[in-house]
Amino acid sequence: MDGLRERYLSEIAAATDEESLEELRVRAVGRKGEISLRMRELGKMAPEERKVAGPELNALKQEITSALMARKSEIADAALDERLRTEWLDVTLPARSRPSGTVHPVSQVTEEVTAIFADMGFMVAEGPQVESDWHNFDALNIPAEHPTRTEMDTFYMSHAVDQAHPPHVLRTHTSPVQIRAMKRLGAPLRVICPGRVYRADYDQTHTPMFHQIEGLAVDRDISMANLKWCLEEFCRAFFEVKEVQLRFRASHFPFTEPSAEVDLRCSWEGGRLKVSEGDSWMEILGSGMVHPKVLRAGGIDPERWQGFAFGIGIDRLAMLKYGMPDLRAFFESDLRWLKHYGFAALDVPGLHRGLSGAA
């Protein structure tokens, strides 16, 4: 056994790679290795011989195995040292320029609008995108025969099973969030409700999914004059101009009475929007005084409180302010478009330094 030990230990010490070590392991202590075969012969020996040869063979096997593991570790360490010697990086060299991501215009405009209304005392409220039929339509005084409740306009997730399981829809506006805010917070109340909404429409200025921000103010003695001031201040701050001219046109929305669509005086000279110049008028939002039935659905007594509400398309605002011609490009994930129209990640909107100074 001494000769066996010396031979294998010398061969292990001379091995230069893991392949030769594996070959030695198989030849020495593998299933048909030389030491393994000798251990199988123990059963043929006399008891006295077995008592002597058994411990010696076990000790030899453990010694060879330990030598194999130690040499394998040495070879791995040597290989790592060689890699570290040949692979190096000069940290004094200038860093490589990497492409930087940009903030999507929808996200940027949402932050801009939120900053403006936060300055007026409006808090942000959010709600689910899959809404019950009651929150999306009934609570907002939209009658059962209204065309927006058909499957041609609204994405239905489920149909009514019974009174305990009403139909659910992908919300068509963020007005349901106003109902939830009134029920949760009561009056007085000032909230804005930004978020995704869904309607079955698709063309240059419409997509099946788009973004809205709606506002609600409930208090005593609120009138259309308060609504007019609020919207004028918003447009002045958002378009970053000193003066704006708005025109309120009588309209009809089931959830407001009286209702008004709001137009902005502007011009399109040279293909660019210029606010409060020229003789053109452009519709930008819908608004009105909250209908008493809507207040009552939100758990607020319309005899003691009243309020105004408005709704604005965030995507449309982005198109108008930053000159984007096609709404569909907003959702096509074209990196060239995002690089052209995107905003710097640290360009956080704020009224104190201008909303879009780094656009």
CSV table of C-alpha atoms in Angstrom, one decimal:
chain,number,residue,atom,x,y,z
A,1,MET,CA,0.0,0.0,0.0
A,2,ASP,CA,2.9,2.3,0.6
A,3,GLY,CA,3.9,2.1,-3.1
A,4,LEU,CA,0.3,2.7,-4.1
A,5,ARG,CA,0.1,5.8,-1.9
A,6,GLU,CA,3.3,7.3,-3.1
A,7,ARG,CA,2.4,6.7,-6.8
A,8,TYR,CA,-1.0,8.3,-6.6
A,9,LEU,CA,0.1,11.2,-4.4
A,10,SER,CA,3.0,12.0,-6.9
A,11,GLU,CA,0.6,11.8,-9.9
A,12,ILE,CA,-1.9,14.1,-8.1
A,13,ALA,CA,0.8,16.7,-7.3
A,14,ALA,CA,1.9,16.6,-11.0
A,15,ALA,CA,-1.6,17.1,-12.4
A,16,THR,CA,-2.1,20.5,-14.1
A,17,ASP,CA,-5.8,20.6,-14.9
A,18,GLU,CA,-9.1,19.3,-13.7
A,19,GLU,CA,-9.5,16.8,-16.5
A,20,SER,CA,-6.3,14.9,-15.5
A,21,LEU,CA,-7.4,15.0,-11.8
A,22,GLU,CA,-10.8,13.5,-12.7
A,23,GLU,CA,-9.0,10.7,-14.6
A,24,LEU,CA,-6.8,10.0,-11.5
A,25,ARG,CA,-9.9,9.9,-9.3
A,26,VAL,CA,-11.6,7.4,-11.5
A,27,ARG,CA,-8.5,5.2,-11.7
A,28,ALA,CA,-7.8,5.3,-7.9
A,29,VAL,CA,-11.1,5.5,-6.0
A,30,GLY,CA,-13.7,5.3,-8.8
A,31,ARG,CA,-16.2,2.4,-8.9
A,32,LYS,CA,-13.6,0.2,-10.7
A,33,GLY,CA,-10.6,2.0,-9.4
A,34,GLU,CA,-7.6,0.2,-8.0
A,35,ILE,CA,-8.2,1.0,-4.4
A,36,SER,CA,-11.9,0.2,-4.7
A,37,LEU,CA,-11.2,-3.2,-6.2
A,38,ARG,CA,-8.8,-4.0,-3.3
A,39,MET,CA,-11.5,-3.0,-0.8
A,40,ARG,CA,-13.8,-5.6,-2.4
A,41,GLU,CA,-11.3,-8.3,-1.7
A,42,LEU,CA,-11.6,-7.8,2.0
A,43,GLY,CA,-14.4,-10.3,2.2
A,44,LYS,CA,-12.1,-13.0,0.9
A,45,MET,CA,-9.5,-12.4,3.7
A,46,ALA,CA,-9.2,-14.1,7.0
A,47,PRO,CA,-10.7,-12.2,9.9
A,48,GLU,CA,-7.3,-11.4,11.3
A,49,GLU,CA,-6.0,-10.0,7.9
A,50,ARG,CA,-9.2,-8.1,7.4
A,51,LYS,CA,-8.8,-6.3,10.7
A,52,VAL,CA,-5.4,-5.0,9.6
A,53,ALA,CA,-6.0,-4.4,5.9
A,54,GLY,CA,-9.5,-2.8,6.3
A,55,PRO,CA,-8.5,0.3,8.3
A,56,GLU,CA,-5.4,0.8,6.1
A,57,LEU,CA,-7.4,0.8,2.9
A,58,ASN,CA,-10.0,3.2,4.3
A,59,ALA,CA,-7.2,5.5,5.5
A,60,LEU,CA,-5.6,5.3,2.0
A,61,LYS,CA,-8.9,6.1,0.3
A,62,GLN,CA,-9.5,9.1,2.5
A,63,GLU,CA,-6.0,10.4,2.0
A,64,ILE,CA,-6.2,10.1,-1.8
A,65,THR,CA,-9.6,11.8,-1.9
A,66,SER,CA,-8.4,14.7,0.3
A,67,ALA,CA,-5.3,15.1,-2.0
A,68,LEU,CA,-7.5,15.2,-5.1
A,69,MET,CA,-9.8,17.9,-3.5
A,70,ALA,CA,-6.8,20.0,-2.3
A,71,ARG,CA,-5.1,19.9,-5.7
A,72,LYS,CA,-8.4,20.8,-7.5
A,73,SER,CA,-8.7,23.8,-5.3
A,74,GLU,CA,-5.1,24.8,-6.0
A,75,ILE,CA,-5.7,24.5,-9.8
A,76,ALA,CA,-8.9,26.7,-9.5
A,77,ASP,CA,-7.1,29.3,-7.5
A,78,ALA,CA,-4.2,29.4,-10.0
A,79,ALA,CA,-6.7,29.8,-12.9
A,80,LEU,CA,-8.4,32.7,-11.1
A,81,ASP,CA,-5.1,34.4,-10.4
A,82,GLU,CA,-4.3,34.1,-14.1
A,83,ARG,CA,-7.6,35.7,-15.1
A,84,LEU,CA,-7.2,38.5,-12.7
A,85,ARG,CA,-3.7,39.1,-14.0
A,86,THR,CA,-4.8,39.3,-17.7
A,87,GLU,CA,-8.3,40.9,-17.2
A,88,TRP,CA,-8.0,44.4,-15.8
A,89,LEU,CA,-9.8,47.7,-16.0
A,90,ASP,CA,-8.2,51.1,-15.9
A,91,VAL,CA,-10.6,53.0,-13.6
A,92,THR,CA,-9.0,56.3,-14.5
A,93,LEU,CA,-10.4,56.1,-18.0
A,94,PRO,CA,-13.6,58.1,-18.7
A,95,ALA,CA,-16.8,56.1,-18.3
A,96,ARG,CA,-18.6,54.9,-21.4
A,97,SER,CA,-21.7,56.9,-22.3
A,98,ARG,CA,-24.9,54.9,-21.8
A,99,PRO,CA,-28.3,55.6,-23.2
A,100,SER,CA,-30.5,57.3,-20.7
A,101,GLY,CA,-34.2,56.6,-20.3
A,102,THR,CA,-36.8,59.3,-20.5
A,103,VAL,CA,-40.1,60.0,-18.8
A,104,HIS,CA,-43.1,59.4,-21.0
A,105,PRO,CA,-45.1,62.6,-21.9
A,106,VAL,CA,-48.2,61.2,-20.3
A,107,SER,CA,-46.4,60.7,-17.0
A,108,GLN,CA,-44.9,64.2,-17.2
A,109,VAL,CA,-48.2,65.9,-18.0
A,110,THR,CA,-49.9,64.0,-15.2
A,111,GLU,CA,-47.3,65.4,-12.8
A,112,GLU,CA,-47.7,68.9,-14.2
A,113,VAL,CA,-51.5,68.9,-13.8
A,114,THR,CA,-51.2,67.4,-10.4
A,115,ALA,CA,-48.7,70.1,-9.3
A,116,ILE,CA,-51.0,72.8,-10.5
A,117,PHE,CA,-54.1,71.6,-8.7
A,118,ALA,CA,-52.1,70.7,-5.6
A,119,ASP,CA,-51.2,74.3,-5.4
A,120,MET,CA,-55.0,75.1,-5.3
A,121,GLY,CA,-55.5,72.6,-2.4
A,122,PHE,CA,-56.7,69.6,-4.4
A,123,MET,CA,-55.7,66.2,-3.1
A,124,VAL,CA,-55.1,63.1,-5.4
A,125,ALA,CA,-57.6,60.2,-5.2
A,126,GLU,CA,-57.3,56.9,-7.0
A,127,GLY,CA,-59.7,54.0,-7.6
A,128,PRO,CA,-59.9,50.6,-9.4
A,129,GLN,CA,-59.8,50.4,-13.2
A,130,VAL,CA,-62.4,47.5,-13.2
A,131,GLU,CA,-65.5,49.2,-11.8
A,132,SER,CA,-69.0,48.0,-10.9
A,133,ASP,CA,-71.8,49.1,-13.2
A,134,TRP,CA,-73.3,51.1,-10.3
A,135,HIS,CA,-70.1,53.2,-9.7
A,136,ASN,CA,-69.4,53.8,-13.4
A,137,PHE,CA,-73.0,54.6,-14.5
A,138,ASP,CA,-75.8,54.6,-12.0
A,139,ALA,CA,-74.2,56.7,-9.3
A,140,LEU,CA,-73.4,59.3,-11.9
A,141,ASN,CA,-77.0,59.6,-13.0
A,142,ILE,CA,-76.4,57.9,-16.4
A,143,PRO,CA,-79.7,56.2,-17.4
A,144,ALA,CA,-80.0,52.6,-18.4
A,145,GLU,CA,-80.8,53.5,-22.0
A,146,HIS,CA,-77.8,55.9,-22.4
A,147,PRO,CA,-75.7,54.9,-25.5
A,148,THR,CA,-72.5,54.9,-23.6
A,149,ARG,CA,-73.7,51.8,-21.7
A,150,THR,CA,-73.8,49.6,-24.8
A,151,GLU,CA,-71.1,47.1,-25.7
A,152,MET,CA,-70.2,49.2,-28.7
A,153,ASP,CA,-68.8,51.9,-26.4
A,154,THR,CA,-67.9,50.2,-23.1
A,155,PHE,CA,-65.8,47.1,-22.4
A,156,TYR,CA,-67.8,44.8,-20.1
A,157,MET,CA,-65.8,42.4,-17.9
A,158,SER,CA,-68.9,40.5,-16.7
A,159,HIS,CA,-72.7,40.7,-17.0
A,160,ALA,CA,-75.2,40.8,-14.2
A,161,VAL,CA,-75.9,37.5,-12.4
A,162,ASP,CA,-78.2,38.9,-9.7
A,163,GLN,CA,-78.4,42.0,-7.5
A,164,ALA,CA,-75.5,40.7,-5.4
A,165,HIS,CA,-73.3,40.3,-8.5
A,166,PRO,CA,-73.7,43.4,-10.7
A,167,PRO,CA,-71.9,43.7,-14.1
A,168,HIS,CA,-68.4,45.1,-14.1
A,169,VAL,CA,-66.7,47.2,-16.7
A,170,LEU,CA,-63.4,48.8,-17.6
A,171,ARG,CA,-64.1,52.3,-16.3
A,172,THR,CA,-65.0,54.7,-19.1
A,173,HIS,CA,-63.9,57.8,-17.0
A,174,THR,CA,-62.4,58.5,-13.6
A,175,SER,CA,-65.7,59.9,-12.3
A,176,PRO,CA,-66.3,56.7,-10.2
A,177,VAL,CA,-63.3,57.7,-8.1
A,178,GLN,CA,-65.2,60.9,-7.2
A,179,ILE,CA,-68.1,58.8,-5.9
A,180,ARG,CA,-65.7,56.7,-3.8
A,181,ALA,CA,-64.0,59.9,-2.5
A,182,MET,CA,-67.3,61.4,-1.5
A,183,LYS,CA,-68.4,58.3,0.3
A,184,ARG,CA,-65.1,58.0,2.1
A,185,LEU,CA,-64.2,61.6,2.9
A,186,GLY,CA,-67.6,63.4,2.9
A,187,ALA,CA,-67.8,67.2,2.5
A,188,PRO,CA,-66.1,69.7,2.2
A,189,LEU,CA,-63.9,68.1,-0.4
A,190,ARG,CA,-61.4,69.0,-3.2
A,191,VAL,CA,-59.9,66.1,-5.1
A,192,ILE,CA,-58.4,65.3,-8.6
A,193,CYS,CA,-58.7,61.8,-10.0
A,194,PRO,CA,-56.0,60.9,-12.6
A,195,GLY,CA,-55.8,57.5,-14.2
A,196,ARG,CA,-56.3,55.2,-17.2
A,197,VAL,CA,-59.8,54.9,-18.8
A,198,TYR,CA,-61.1,52.6,-21.5
A,199,ARG,CA,-63.5,53.1,-24.4
A,200,ALA,CA,-64.1,51.2,-27.7
A,201,ASP,CA,-62.6,53.8,-30.1
A,202,TYR,CA,-59.5,54.0,-32.2
A,203,ASP,CA,-58.3,56.7,-34.6
A,204,GLN,CA,-55.8,59.5,-34.8
A,205,THR,CA,-57.2,61.3,-31.7
A,206,HIS,CA,-58.7,58.3,-29.9
A,207,THR,CA,-57.4,55.0,-28.5
A,208,PRO,CA,-59.1,52.2,-26.6
A,209,MET,CA,-57.1,53.1,-23.5
A,210,PHE,CA,-56.2,56.7,-22.7
A,211,HIS,CA,-55.7,58.9,-19.6
A,212,GLN,CA,-58.0,61.4,-17.9
A,213,ILE,CA,-57.8,63.7,-14.9
A,214,GLU,CA,-61.1,64.8,-13.3
A,215,GLY,CA,-61.6,67.3,-10.5
A,216,LEU,CA,-64.3,67.7,-7.9
A,217,ALA,CA,-64.8,70.5,-5.3
A,218,VAL,CA,-67.7,70.3,-2.8
A,219,ASP,CA,-68.4,73.0,-0.3
A,220,ARG,CA,-71.1,75.5,0.7
A,221,ASP,CA,-72.0,78.3,-1.7
A,222,ILE,CA,-69.8,77.1,-4.6
A,223,SER,CA,-70.9,78.4,-8.0
A,224,MET,CA,-69.9,78.5,-11.7
A,225,ALA,CA,-67.8,81.5,-10.9
A,226,ASN,CA,-65.5,79.4,-8.7
A,227,LEU,CA,-65.3,76.8,-11.5
A,228,LYS,CA,-64.4,79.5,-14.1
A,229,TRP,CA,-61.6,80.9,-11.9
A,230,CYS,CA,-60.2,77.4,-11.2
A,231,LEU,CA,-60.1,76.5,-14.9
A,232,GLU,CA,-58.6,79.8,-15.9
A,233,GLU,CA,-55.8,79.5,-13.3
A,234,PHE,CA,-55.2,75.9,-14.5
A,235,CYS,CA,-54.9,76.9,-18.2
A,236,ARG,CA,-52.7,79.9,-17.3
A,237,ALA,CA,-50.3,77.7,-15.3
A,238,PHE,CA,-50.3,74.7,-17.6
A,239,PHE,CA,-49.7,76.5,-20.9
A,240,GLU,CA,-47.3,78.9,-19.1
A,241,VAL,CA,-48.9,82.1,-20.3
A,242,LYS,CA,-49.9,85.3,-18.5
A,243,GLU,CA,-53.5,85.5,-19.8
A,244,VAL,CA,-56.0,83.0,-21.2
A,245,GLN,CA,-59.5,83.4,-22.6
A,246,LEU,CA,-62.0,80.7,-22.1
A,247,ARG,CA,-65.5,80.3,-23.5
A,248,PHE,CA,-68.1,78.3,-21.7
A,249,ARG,CA,-70.7,76.7,-24.0
A,250,ALA,CA,-73.9,75.2,-22.6
A,251,SER,CA,-73.9,71.4,-23.0
A,252,HIS,CA,-75.4,68.3,-21.3
A,253,PHE,CA,-73.7,65.7,-19.1
A,254,PRO,CA,-75.8,63.4,-17.0
A,255,PHE,CA,-73.7,64.0,-13.9
A,256,THR,CA,-73.6,67.9,-14.0
A,257,GLU,CA,-76.4,70.5,-14.1
A,258,PRO,CA,-75.8,73.1,-15.6
A,259,SER,CA,-73.1,71.6,-17.8
A,260,ALA,CA,-70.6,73.4,-20.0
A,261,GLU,CA,-67.9,72.6,-22.5
A,262,VAL,CA,-64.9,74.9,-22.3
A,263,ASP,CA,-63.1,76.3,-25.3
A,264,LEU,CA,-59.7,77.9,-25.3
A,265,ARG,CA,-58.9,80.9,-27.5
A,266,CYS,CA,-55.9,80.1,-29.7
A,267,SER,CA,-54.2,80.2,-33.1
A,268,TRP,CA,-52.3,77.6,-35.1
A,269,GLU,CA,-50.0,79.9,-36.9
A,270,GLY,CA,-47.1,78.0,-38.4
A,271,GLY,CA,-48.6,74.7,-37.2
A,272,ARG,CA,-47.9,75.6,-33.6
A,273,LEU,CA,-50.5,76.2,-30.9
A,274,LYS,CA,-50.4,79.7,-29.5
A,275,VAL,CA,-52.7,80.2,-26.5
A,276,SER,CA,-54.9,83.4,-26.2
A,277,GLU,CA,-53.9,84.6,-29.7
A,278,GLY,CA,-55.9,84.6,-32.9
A,279,ASP,CA,-59.6,84.1,-33.6
A,280,SER,CA,-59.8,80.3,-33.2
A,281,TRP,CA,-61.5,78.4,-30.4
A,282,MET,CA,-60.6,74.9,-29.4
A,283,GLU,CA,-62.5,72.6,-27.0
A,284,ILE,CA,-60.3,71.4,-24.2
A,285,LEU,CA,-62.6,70.0,-21.4
A,286,GLY,CA,-66.1,69.4,-20.0
A,287,SER,CA,-67.4,70.8,-16.7
A,288,GLY,CA,-70.4,71.8,-14.7
A,289,MET,CA,-72.1,71.9,-11.3
A,290,VAL,CA,-72.4,68.5,-9.7
A,291,HIS,CA,-75.9,67.0,-10.2
A,292,PRO,CA,-77.9,66.6,-6.9
A,293,LYS,CA,-78.4,62.9,-7.6
A,294,VAL,CA,-74.6,62.4,-7.9
A,295,LEU,CA,-74.0,64.1,-4.5
A,296,ARG,CA,-76.7,62.0,-3.0
A,297,ALA,CA,-75.1,58.8,-4.4
A,298,GLY,CA,-71.9,59.9,-2.8
A,299,GLY,CA,-73.5,60.2,0.6
A,300,ILE,CA,-73.7,64.0,0.6
A,301,ASP,CA,-76.8,66.1,1.2
A,302,PRO,CA,-77.4,68.3,-1.9
A,303,GLU,CA,-79.6,70.6,0.3
A,304,ARG,CA,-76.6,71.6,2.3
A,305,TRP,CA,-73.7,71.2,-0.1
A,306,GLN,CA,-73.0,71.8,-3.8
A,307,GLY,CA,-69.9,71.5,-6.0
A,308,PHE,CA,-68.4,71.7,-9.4
A,309,ALA,CA,-66.6,69.0,-11.5
A,310,PHE,CA,-64.5,68.9,-14.6
A,311,GLY,CA,-62.8,66.3,-16.8
A,312,ILE,CA,-59.6,66.8,-18.9
A,313,GLY,CA,-57.9,64.4,-21.3
A,314,ILE,CA,-54.2,64.1,-20.3
A,315,ASP,CA,-53.1,62.7,-23.6
A,316,ARG,CA,-54.9,65.6,-25.5
A,317,LEU,CA,-53.2,68.1,-23.2
A,318,ALA,CA,-49.8,66.6,-24.0
A,319,MET,CA,-50.5,66.7,-27.7
A,320,LEU,CA,-51.5,70.3,-27.6
A,321,LYS,CA,-48.7,71.6,-25.4
A,322,TYR,CA,-45.8,69.6,-27.0
A,323,GLY,CA,-47.0,69.3,-30.6
A,324,MET,CA,-47.6,65.6,-31.0
A,325,PRO,CA,-49.8,64.9,-34.0
A,326,ASP,CA,-51.0,61.3,-33.5
A,327,LEU,CA,-52.3,59.9,-30.2
A,328,ARG,CA,-51.6,56.3,-31.3
A,329,ALA,CA,-47.9,56.9,-31.2
A,330,PHE,CA,-48.2,57.4,-27.4
A,331,PHE,CA,-48.7,53.6,-27.0
A,332,GLU,CA,-46.5,52.1,-29.7
A,333,SER,CA,-43.3,51.8,-27.6
A,334,ASP,CA,-41.1,53.4,-30.3
A,335,LEU,CA,-37.8,54.3,-28.6
A,336,ARG,CA,-37.1,57.0,-31.2
A,337,TRP,CA,-40.4,58.7,-30.3
A,338,LEU,CA,-39.8,58.4,-26.6
A,339,LYS,CA,-36.3,59.8,-27.0
A,340,HIS,CA,-37.6,62.8,-29.0
A,341,TYR,CA,-40.6,63.6,-26.8
A,342,GLY,CA,-39.5,62.2,-23.5
A,343,PHE,CA,-38.4,64.2,-20.4
A,344,ALA,CA,-35.4,64.0,-18.2
A,345,ALA,CA,-35.9,61.7,-15.2
A,346,LEU,CA,-35.0,64.5,-12.8
A,347,ASP,CA,-37.2,67.1,-14.4
A,348,VAL,CA,-39.9,67.1,-11.7
A,349,PRO,CA,-42.6,69.7,-12.5
A,350,GLY,CA,-42.9,72.6,-10.0
A,351,LEU,CA,-44.7,75.9,-10.2
A,352,HIS,CA,-41.8,77.8,-8.7
A,353,ARG,CA,-39.5,77.2,-11.6
A,354,GLY,CA,-41.8,76.4,-14.5
A,355,LEU,CA,-43.5,73.2,-15.4
A,356,SER,CA,-41.5,72.2,-18.5
A,357,GLY,CA,-38.2,74.0,-18.2
A,358,ALA,CA,-36.2,71.0,-19.2
A,359,ALA,CA,-38.5,69.7,-21.9
